[in-house]
Amino acid sequence: MTNTTGFRSGRRSFMRAIGAGAATIGVSGLSATAGAQDEGDEPAGYLSLIYDDGPAEDYEMYQVHRRYDAPGCIAACPGLINSSSEWLSSGRLLEMSDAGWEVMSHTVDHRALGEVPIARDIEAGDTRIYPEVAVHGRFEGDPIVVFDETGTEAEATVAGNGEDGTGSYIELEEGIAEGFSAASTTRVRYTEEFLREILADSQSRLEGYVGEGQVTNFIYPYERDDGLVSELVPEYYAATPQRDGVGLNPEYQPEPYGLGRRYMETDRMDEAEIETFLDNVAEEPDYGILAGHSQYDTLPPERVDFVLDQARQRNIEVVTVQEALDVFGVTDAPEPRVSANESGEEEAPGREPGEEGSMGLLDRIIAFFRSLFS
């Protein structure tokens, strides 16, 4: 298999040099970086682009990024990878990772991990509970817990969800053991054991595709980060960019679990707003994070091309989130890991010896060199 360690570690050393104020050079000395700086120039700022969910359309965004030699970030759900033509294949995910893209965890099947307030009183024995939104009822068999400020809690198993004349509800397999009053302090979430299982399993399965130790950051589905999950995530991940409607973060000692991101979709920002945003990135000591969903009509490739072109015009360096954290001295980016098969030949990370997967050897070699010279 092609060994991309030299390319990726070279890019990482290059980014550290930028952070130390060194002269900017091309990646591996071969091409200009995404900010299109002249040799000897330092970038005016740093920008990351994150694409949520891992749909097949992310590969189109990858092609746009390649024209600017700019990496991106994919917040992927391993339960959706390879599941249908609507989602990325593991081969394309690996190709993008090998080209310098960051793969971030987005849970296994896009579950909402935060807490939701209970909207209607619950009586002991009820088989329907009414939260403000029934996102925890999407998957049958999921273990949930209802709790309040007094310390009272009751676990239950999801049988489904729906909506009736009362509101959105979660159907339970059996009647709940305790009663609760509707209040902002009465909430429902997944059990701690299940939350930990999701956080660990998502990371492990993605690393099975792109390499051990390569999935270091997390994006909360539905932007729900409240409650216990925010206490658990730091045990598994280094950073959690979250929508704050601003997307500008300090370059000096940024808070990795308080990073803000802003959606760049056409119904969230117009071109003038994007230009103003990038002006702030270039003129202030700010690190910008933009995000979107490439499967939506509101994020066509032309919008991404516009963002990258405007970033290049302002001498802004496009980096992954993990590269930015490395540059800012927050946490080191992981080193790529490779394994060796019995013959001593290097294999792609996360792949059994001799297994080519959905992307063949020749395709991987071509993709790698295209990423260098495009």
CSV table of C-alpha atoms in Angstrom, one decimal:
chain,number,residue,atom,x,y,z
A,1,MET,CA,0.0,0.0,0.0
A,2,THR,CA,1.1,3.6,-0.6
A,3,ASN,CA,2.7,5.1,2.5
A,4,THR,CA,1.3,8.6,3.1
A,5,THR,CA,3.1,9.1,6.4
A,6,GLY,CA,5.8,11.3,4.9
A,7,PHE,CA,3.2,13.6,3.2
A,8,ARG,CA,0.9,14.0,6.2
A,9,SER,CA,3.7,14.4,8.8
A,10,GLY,CA,5.4,16.8,6.4
A,11,ARG,CA,2.3,18.9,6.2
A,12,ARG,CA,2.0,18.8,10.0
A,13,SER,CA,5.6,20.0,10.5
A,14,PHE,CA,4.8,22.7,7.9
A,15,MET,CA,1.8,23.9,9.9
A,16,ARG,CA,3.8,24.0,13.2
A,17,ALA,CA,6.4,26.1,11.4
A,18,ILE,CA,3.7,28.6,10.5
A,19,GLY,CA,2.5,28.7,14.0
A,20,ALA,CA,6.0,29.5,15.2
A,21,GLY,CA,6.2,32.4,12.7
A,22,ALA,CA,8.4,30.7,10.2
A,23,ALA,CA,8.3,31.4,6.5
A,24,THR,CA,5.5,29.7,4.6
A,25,ILE,CA,6.5,27.1,2.0
A,26,GLY,CA,4.5,24.7,-0.1
A,27,VAL,CA,3.4,21.4,1.2
A,28,SER,CA,6.5,19.1,0.8
A,29,GLY,CA,7.9,21.9,-1.3
A,30,LEU,CA,5.7,21.0,-4.2
A,31,SER,CA,2.7,23.3,-4.3
A,32,ALA,CA,1.3,26.3,-2.7
A,33,THR,CA,-1.1,25.9,0.2
A,34,ALA,CA,-4.7,26.7,0.3
A,35,GLY,CA,-4.1,30.3,1.3
A,36,ALA,CA,-2.0,30.7,-1.9
A,37,GLN,CA,0.7,32.6,0.0
A,38,ASP,CA,3.8,33.6,-1.8
A,39,GLU,CA,7.0,32.1,-0.4
A,40,GLY,CA,8.1,34.1,2.6
A,41,ASP,CA,4.6,35.2,3.5
A,42,GLU,CA,2.9,34.1,6.7
A,43,PRO,CA,-0.9,33.4,6.5
A,44,ALA,CA,-3.2,36.2,7.5
A,45,GLY,CA,-5.4,33.8,9.4
A,46,TYR,CA,-6.6,30.2,9.7
A,47,LEU,CA,-9.9,28.7,8.5
A,48,SER,CA,-11.5,25.2,8.9
A,49,LEU,CA,-14.4,23.8,6.9
A,50,ILE,CA,-16.5,21.0,8.5
A,51,TYR,CA,-19.0,18.8,6.6
A,52,ASP,CA,-21.5,17.0,8.7
A,53,ASP,CA,-22.9,13.4,8.5
A,54,GLY,CA,-20.7,11.9,5.7
A,55,PRO,CA,-23.1,11.9,2.7
A,56,ALA,CA,-21.9,10.9,-0.8
A,57,GLU,CA,-21.9,14.6,-1.7
A,58,ASP,CA,-18.9,15.2,0.6
A,59,TYR,CA,-16.8,13.7,-2.2
A,60,GLU,CA,-17.8,16.5,-4.5
A,61,MET,CA,-16.7,19.0,-1.9
A,62,TYR,CA,-13.4,17.1,-1.7
A,63,GLN,CA,-12.9,17.7,-5.4
A,64,VAL,CA,-13.5,21.4,-4.9
A,65,HIS,CA,-11.0,21.5,-2.0
A,66,ARG,CA,-8.4,19.7,-4.2
A,67,ARG,CA,-8.4,22.6,-6.6
A,68,TYR,CA,-7.2,24.8,-3.8
A,69,ASP,CA,-4.9,22.2,-2.2
A,70,ALA,CA,-7.1,22.7,0.9
A,71,PRO,CA,-8.0,20.1,3.5
A,72,GLY,CA,-11.4,19.8,5.0
A,73,CYS,CA,-13.1,17.9,7.9
A,74,ILE,CA,-15.8,15.3,7.7
A,75,ALA,CA,-18.0,14.6,10.8
A,76,ALA,CA,-18.9,11.1,9.8
A,77,CYS,CA,-21.3,8.5,11.2
A,78,PRO,CA,-19.7,5.0,10.8
A,79,GLY,CA,-23.2,3.4,10.9
A,80,LEU,CA,-24.0,5.3,7.6
A,81,ILE,CA,-20.6,4.7,5.8
A,82,ASN,CA,-21.1,2.0,3.1
A,83,SER,CA,-24.8,1.7,4.0
A,84,SER,CA,-26.1,2.9,0.6
A,85,SER,CA,-25.2,5.1,-2.4
A,86,GLU,CA,-26.4,8.1,-0.4
A,87,TRP,CA,-23.4,7.9,1.9
A,88,LEU,CA,-19.6,7.8,1.6
A,89,SER,CA,-17.9,4.5,1.0
A,90,SER,CA,-15.1,3.6,3.3
A,91,GLY,CA,-12.8,3.7,0.3
A,92,ARG,CA,-13.6,7.3,-0.4
A,93,LEU,CA,-13.3,8.2,3.3
A,94,LEU,CA,-9.9,6.7,3.3
A,95,GLU,CA,-8.9,8.5,0.1
A,96,MET,CA,-9.9,11.8,1.6
A,97,SER,CA,-8.1,11.0,4.9
A,98,ASP,CA,-4.9,10.1,3.0
A,99,ALA,CA,-5.1,13.4,1.2
A,100,GLY,CA,-5.0,15.3,4.5
A,101,TRP,CA,-8.7,15.6,5.5
A,102,GLU,CA,-9.7,15.1,9.1
A,103,VAL,CA,-12.3,12.5,10.0
A,104,MET,CA,-14.3,13.5,13.1
A,105,SER,CA,-16.8,11.5,15.0
A,106,HIS,CA,-20.5,12.3,14.7
A,107,THR,CA,-21.8,9.3,16.7
A,108,VAL,CA,-22.5,5.9,15.1
A,109,ASP,CA,-26.0,6.6,13.7
A,110,HIS,CA,-26.5,10.3,14.3
A,111,ARG,CA,-28.0,10.1,17.7
A,112,ALA,CA,-28.7,13.2,19.8
A,113,LEU,CA,-26.6,12.8,23.0
A,114,GLY,CA,-27.7,15.8,25.0
A,115,GLU,CA,-30.7,16.2,27.3
A,116,VAL,CA,-34.2,17.2,26.4
A,117,PRO,CA,-36.7,18.7,28.9
A,118,ILE,CA,-40.0,16.8,29.6
A,119,ALA,CA,-43.0,18.8,28.4
A,120,ARG,CA,-45.9,16.9,30.1
A,121,ASP,CA,-46.2,15.3,33.5
A,122,ILE,CA,-45.4,11.6,33.7
A,123,GLU,CA,-47.3,9.2,35.9
A,124,ALA,CA,-45.8,5.9,37.1
A,125,GLY,CA,-46.8,3.2,34.6
A,126,ASP,CA,-47.0,5.5,31.6
A,127,THR,CA,-45.8,4.0,28.3
A,128,ARG,CA,-45.6,7.4,26.6
A,129,ILE,CA,-43.5,10.3,27.7
A,130,TYR,CA,-43.6,13.7,26.1
A,131,PRO,CA,-40.3,15.6,25.8
A,132,GLU,CA,-40.0,18.9,24.0
A,133,VAL,CA,-38.6,16.9,21.0
A,134,ALA,CA,-38.6,13.1,20.8
A,135,VAL,CA,-35.1,12.7,19.3
A,136,HIS,CA,-34.3,10.0,21.8
A,137,GLY,CA,-37.1,7.8,20.5
A,138,ARG,CA,-35.7,7.3,16.9
A,139,PHE,CA,-34.2,3.8,17.6
A,140,GLU,CA,-36.0,0.9,19.2
A,141,GLY,CA,-34.2,-0.7,22.0
A,142,ASP,CA,-32.2,2.4,23.1
A,143,PRO,CA,-31.9,2.7,26.9
A,144,ILE,CA,-32.9,6.1,28.2
A,145,VAL,CA,-33.3,7.7,31.7
A,146,VAL,CA,-35.7,10.3,33.0
A,147,PHE,CA,-34.5,12.3,35.9
A,148,ASP,CA,-35.1,15.5,37.9
A,149,GLU,CA,-33.3,17.9,40.2
A,150,THR,CA,-34.3,15.8,43.3
A,151,GLY,CA,-32.2,12.9,42.2
A,152,THR,CA,-35.1,10.8,41.2
A,153,GLU,CA,-34.5,8.8,38.0
A,154,ALA,CA,-36.1,6.0,36.1
A,155,GLU,CA,-34.6,4.0,33.2
A,156,ALA,CA,-36.7,2.8,30.3
A,157,THR,CA,-36.3,1.2,26.9
A,158,VAL,CA,-37.4,2.9,23.7
A,159,ALA,CA,-40.1,1.3,21.6
A,160,GLY,CA,-40.5,4.1,19.1
A,161,ASN,CA,-41.6,7.7,18.8
A,162,GLY,CA,-44.3,9.8,17.1
A,163,GLU,CA,-46.7,12.6,17.5
A,164,ASP,CA,-50.3,12.8,18.7
A,165,GLY,CA,-52.8,15.4,19.9
A,166,THR,CA,-50.7,16.0,23.0
A,167,GLY,CA,-47.4,16.5,21.3
A,168,SER,CA,-44.2,14.6,20.3
A,169,TYR,CA,-43.7,11.4,22.3
A,170,ILE,CA,-41.4,8.5,23.0
A,171,GLU,CA,-43.0,5.1,23.2
A,172,LEU,CA,-41.7,2.8,25.9
A,173,GLU,CA,-41.5,-1.0,25.9
A,174,GLU,CA,-42.9,-1.0,29.5
A,175,GLY,CA,-44.5,1.5,31.9
A,176,ILE,CA,-42.0,3.8,33.5
A,177,ALA,CA,-41.4,3.1,37.2
A,178,GLU,CA,-41.5,6.7,38.5
A,179,GLY,CA,-43.7,9.7,38.1
A,180,PHE,CA,-42.3,13.2,37.2
A,181,SER,CA,-43.5,16.7,37.0
A,182,ALA,CA,-43.0,18.6,33.7
A,183,ALA,CA,-40.2,21.2,34.2
A,184,SER,CA,-37.0,22.4,32.7
A,185,THR,CA,-35.2,20.4,35.3
A,186,THR,CA,-37.0,17.2,34.5
A,187,ARG,CA,-35.2,15.7,31.5
A,188,VAL,CA,-34.6,12.7,29.4
A,189,ARG,CA,-31.3,11.4,28.0
A,190,TYR,CA,-29.5,8.2,27.2
A,191,THR,CA,-28.0,6.2,30.1
A,192,GLU,CA,-24.4,6.9,30.9
A,193,GLU,CA,-23.4,3.4,29.9
A,194,PHE,CA,-25.0,3.9,26.5
A,195,LEU,CA,-23.5,7.3,26.0
A,196,ARG,CA,-20.0,5.9,26.7
A,197,GLU,CA,-20.7,3.1,24.3
A,198,ILE,CA,-21.7,5.5,21.5
A,199,LEU,CA,-18.7,7.7,22.0
A,200,ALA,CA,-16.2,4.9,22.1
A,201,ASP,CA,-17.8,2.8,19.3
A,202,SER,CA,-18.0,5.7,16.9
A,203,GLN,CA,-14.4,6.5,17.3
A,204,SER,CA,-13.3,2.9,17.1
A,205,ARG,CA,-15.2,2.2,14.0
A,206,LEU,CA,-14.0,5.3,12.1
A,207,GLU,CA,-10.4,4.5,13.1
A,208,GLY,CA,-11.0,1.1,11.6
A,209,TYR,CA,-11.3,2.9,8.3
A,210,VAL,CA,-8.6,5.6,8.6
A,211,GLY,CA,-6.2,4.4,11.2
A,212,GLU,CA,-5.8,4.0,14.9
A,213,GLY,CA,-5.5,7.3,16.8
A,214,GLN,CA,-6.6,9.4,13.8
A,215,VAL,CA,-10.1,10.4,15.1
A,216,THR,CA,-9.5,12.9,17.8
A,217,ASN,CA,-12.4,15.4,17.6
A,218,PHE,CA,-16.2,15.2,17.9
A,219,ILE,CA,-19.2,17.0,16.5
A,220,TYR,CA,-22.5,16.8,18.4
A,221,PRO,CA,-25.5,15.7,16.3
A,222,TYR,CA,-28.3,18.2,16.3
A,223,GLU,CA,-25.9,20.5,18.2
A,224,ARG,CA,-27.1,19.0,21.5
A,225,ASP,CA,-24.3,19.0,24.0
A,226,ASP,CA,-26.0,19.8,27.2
A,227,GLY,CA,-25.8,17.7,30.3
A,228,LEU,CA,-23.8,14.6,31.1
A,229,VAL,CA,-22.4,14.0,27.6
A,230,SER,CA,-20.4,17.2,27.8
A,231,GLU,CA,-18.6,15.8,30.8
A,232,LEU,CA,-17.9,12.5,29.1
A,233,VAL,CA,-16.7,13.6,25.7
A,234,PRO,CA,-13.3,15.0,27.0
A,235,GLU,CA,-12.5,11.4,28.0
A,236,TYR,CA,-12.6,10.4,24.4
A,237,TYR,CA,-11.9,13.5,22.2
A,238,ALA,CA,-9.7,16.5,22.1
A,239,ALA,CA,-12.1,19.1,20.8
A,240,THR,CA,-15.8,19.7,20.0
A,241,PRO,CA,-16.6,22.6,17.6
A,242,GLN,CA,-20.2,23.6,18.2
A,243,ARG,CA,-22.5,26.0,16.3
A,244,ASP,CA,-22.6,29.4,18.0
A,245,GLY,CA,-23.7,31.5,15.0
A,246,VAL,CA,-20.4,33.4,15.0
A,247,GLY,CA,-17.6,30.9,14.2
A,248,LEU,CA,-14.7,33.1,15.2
A,249,ASN,CA,-12.3,31.8,17.8
A,250,PRO,CA,-9.2,33.3,19.4
A,251,GLU,CA,-5.9,32.0,18.1
A,252,TYR,CA,-4.3,32.5,21.5
A,253,GLN,CA,-5.3,29.7,23.9
A,254,PRO,CA,-8.6,28.7,22.3
A,255,GLU,CA,-10.9,26.5,24.4
A,256,PRO,CA,-11.1,23.2,22.5
A,257,TYR,CA,-14.4,22.3,24.0
A,258,GLY,CA,-15.8,25.7,23.4
A,259,LEU,CA,-14.9,26.2,19.7
A,260,GLY,CA,-17.6,28.0,17.8
A,261,ARG,CA,-18.6,27.2,14.2
A,262,ARG,CA,-21.0,28.9,11.8
A,263,TYR,CA,-23.0,27.4,9.0
A,264,MET,CA,-22.0,28.6,5.5
A,265,GLU,CA,-25.1,27.4,3.7
A,266,THR,CA,-26.9,29.8,1.5
A,267,ASP,CA,-29.9,30.1,3.9
A,268,ARG,CA,-27.5,31.0,6.7
A,269,MET,CA,-25.0,33.4,5.1
A,270,ASP,CA,-25.0,35.4,2.0
A,271,GLU,CA,-21.8,36.2,0.1
A,272,ALA,CA,-21.4,39.6,1.7
A,273,GLU,CA,-21.6,37.9,5.1
A,274,ILE,CA,-19.0,35.4,4.1
A,275,GLU,CA,-16.7,38.1,2.9
A,276,THR,CA,-17.1,40.0,6.2
A,277,PHE,CA,-16.5,36.8,8.2
A,278,LEU,CA,-13.2,36.1,6.2
A,279,ASP,CA,-12.2,39.8,6.7
A,280,ASN,CA,-12.4,39.2,10.4
A,281,VAL,CA,-10.3,36.0,10.1
A,282,ALA,CA,-7.7,37.8,8.1
A,283,GLU,CA,-7.6,41.1,10.1
A,284,GLU,CA,-8.0,39.9,13.6
A,285,PRO,CA,-6.3,37.2,15.6
A,286,ASP,CA,-9.2,34.9,14.9
A,287,TYR,CA,-9.5,31.3,13.8
A,288,GLY,CA,-12.6,30.8,11.7
A,289,ILE,CA,-14.7,27.6,11.5
A,290,LEU,CA,-17.5,27.2,8.9
A,291,ALA,CA,-19.7,24.2,8.6
A,292,GLY,CA,-22.5,22.7,6.5
A,293,HIS,CA,-24.3,19.7,5.1
A,294,SER,CA,-23.3,18.9,1.5
A,295,GLN,CA,-26.4,16.8,0.9
A,296,TYR,CA,-28.6,20.0,1.2
A,297,ASP,CA,-29.4,22.1,-1.8
A,298,THR,CA,-28.3,25.1,0.3
A,299,LEU,CA,-24.7,24.0,0.1
A,300,PRO,CA,-23.8,23.6,-3.6
A,301,PRO,CA,-20.2,23.1,-4.6
A,302,GLU,CA,-20.2,26.7,-5.9
A,303,ARG,CA,-20.7,28.0,-2.4
A,304,VAL,CA,-17.6,26.1,-1.2
A,305,ASP,CA,-15.6,27.3,-4.2
A,306,PHE,CA,-16.6,30.9,-3.3
A,307,VAL,CA,-15.5,30.4,0.3
A,308,LEU,CA,-12.1,28.9,-0.7
A,309,ASP,CA,-11.5,31.5,-3.3
A,310,GLN,CA,-12.2,34.3,-0.9
A,311,ALA,CA,-10.0,32.7,1.7
A,312,ARG,CA,-7.1,32.5,-0.8
A,313,GLN,CA,-7.6,36.1,-1.8
A,314,ARG,CA,-7.1,37.1,1.8
A,315,ASN,CA,-4.1,34.9,2.3
A,316,ILE,CA,-6.0,32.7,4.8
A,317,GLU,CA,-4.6,29.2,5.4
A,318,VAL,CA,-7.2,26.5,5.3
A,319,VAL,CA,-6.4,23.8,7.9
A,320,THR,CA,-8.2,20.9,9.7
A,321,VAL,CA,-9.4,21.5,13.2
A,322,GLN,CA,-6.7,19.2,14.6
A,323,GLU,CA,-4.0,21.0,12.6
A,324,ALA,CA,-5.2,24.3,14.0
A,325,LEU,CA,-5.1,23.0,17.6
A,326,ASP,CA,-1.6,21.8,16.9
A,327,VAL,CA,-0.5,25.1,15.5
A,328,PHE,CA,-2.0,27.0,18.4
A,329,GLY,CA,-0.3,24.7,20.9
A,330,VAL,CA,-3.5,23.2,22.3
A,331,THR,CA,-3.0,19.6,21.5
A,332,ASP,CA,-0.7,17.7,19.1
A,333,ALA,CA,-2.1,16.3,15.9
A,334,PRO,CA,-1.8,12.5,15.8
A,335,GLU,CA,0.9,10.9,13.8
A,336,PRO,CA,-0.3,8.5,11.1
A,337,ARG,CA,0.0,4.9,11.9
A,338,VAL,CA,0.7,2.0,9.5
A,339,SER,CA,0.9,-1.7,10.1
A,340,ALA,CA,3.0,-4.3,8.3
A,341,ASN,CA,1.8,-7.6,6.9
A,342,GLU,CA,3.8,-10.8,7.1
A,343,SER,CA,5.8,-9.9,4.1
A,344,GLY,CA,6.8,-6.6,5.6
A,345,GLU,CA,4.8,-4.5,3.1
A,346,GLU,CA,3.0,-1.6,4.7
A,347,GLU,CA,-0.8,-1.8,4.8
A,348,ALA,CA,-3.3,1.0,5.0
A,349,PRO,CA,-4.4,1.8,8.5
A,350,GLY,CA,-7.6,0.1,9.7
A,351,ARG,CA,-7.5,-2.6,7.0
A,352,GLU,CA,-6.7,-6.3,7.4
A,353,PRO,CA,-3.5,-7.4,5.6
A,354,GLY,CA,-4.2,-8.2,2.0
A,355,GLU,CA,-7.6,-6.6,1.9
A,356,GLU,CA,-8.1,-3.9,-0.7
A,357,GLY,CA,-11.6,-2.8,0.3
A,358,SER,CA,-13.6,-0.6,-2.0
A,359,MET,CA,-10.6,1.3,-3.2
A,360,GLY,CA,-7.8,-0.6,-5.0
A,361,LEU,CA,-4.1,-0.1,-4.8
A,362,LEU,CA,-3.8,1.8,-8.1
A,363,ASP,CA,-6.7,4.1,-7.2
A,364,ARG,CA,-5.1,4.9,-3.8
A,365,ILE,CA,-1.7,5.7,-5.5
A,366,ILE,CA,-3.4,8.0,-8.0
A,367,ALA,CA,-5.5,9.7,-5.4
A,368,PHE,CA,-2.4,10.4,-3.3
A,369,PHE,CA,-0.3,11.9,-6.0
A,370,ARG,CA,-3.3,14.0,-7.2
A,371,SER,CA,-3.6,15.4,-3.8
A,372,LEU,CA,0.1,16.5,-4.0
A,373,PHE,CA,0.0,18.1,-7.4
A,374,SER,CA,-3.6,19.3,-7.9
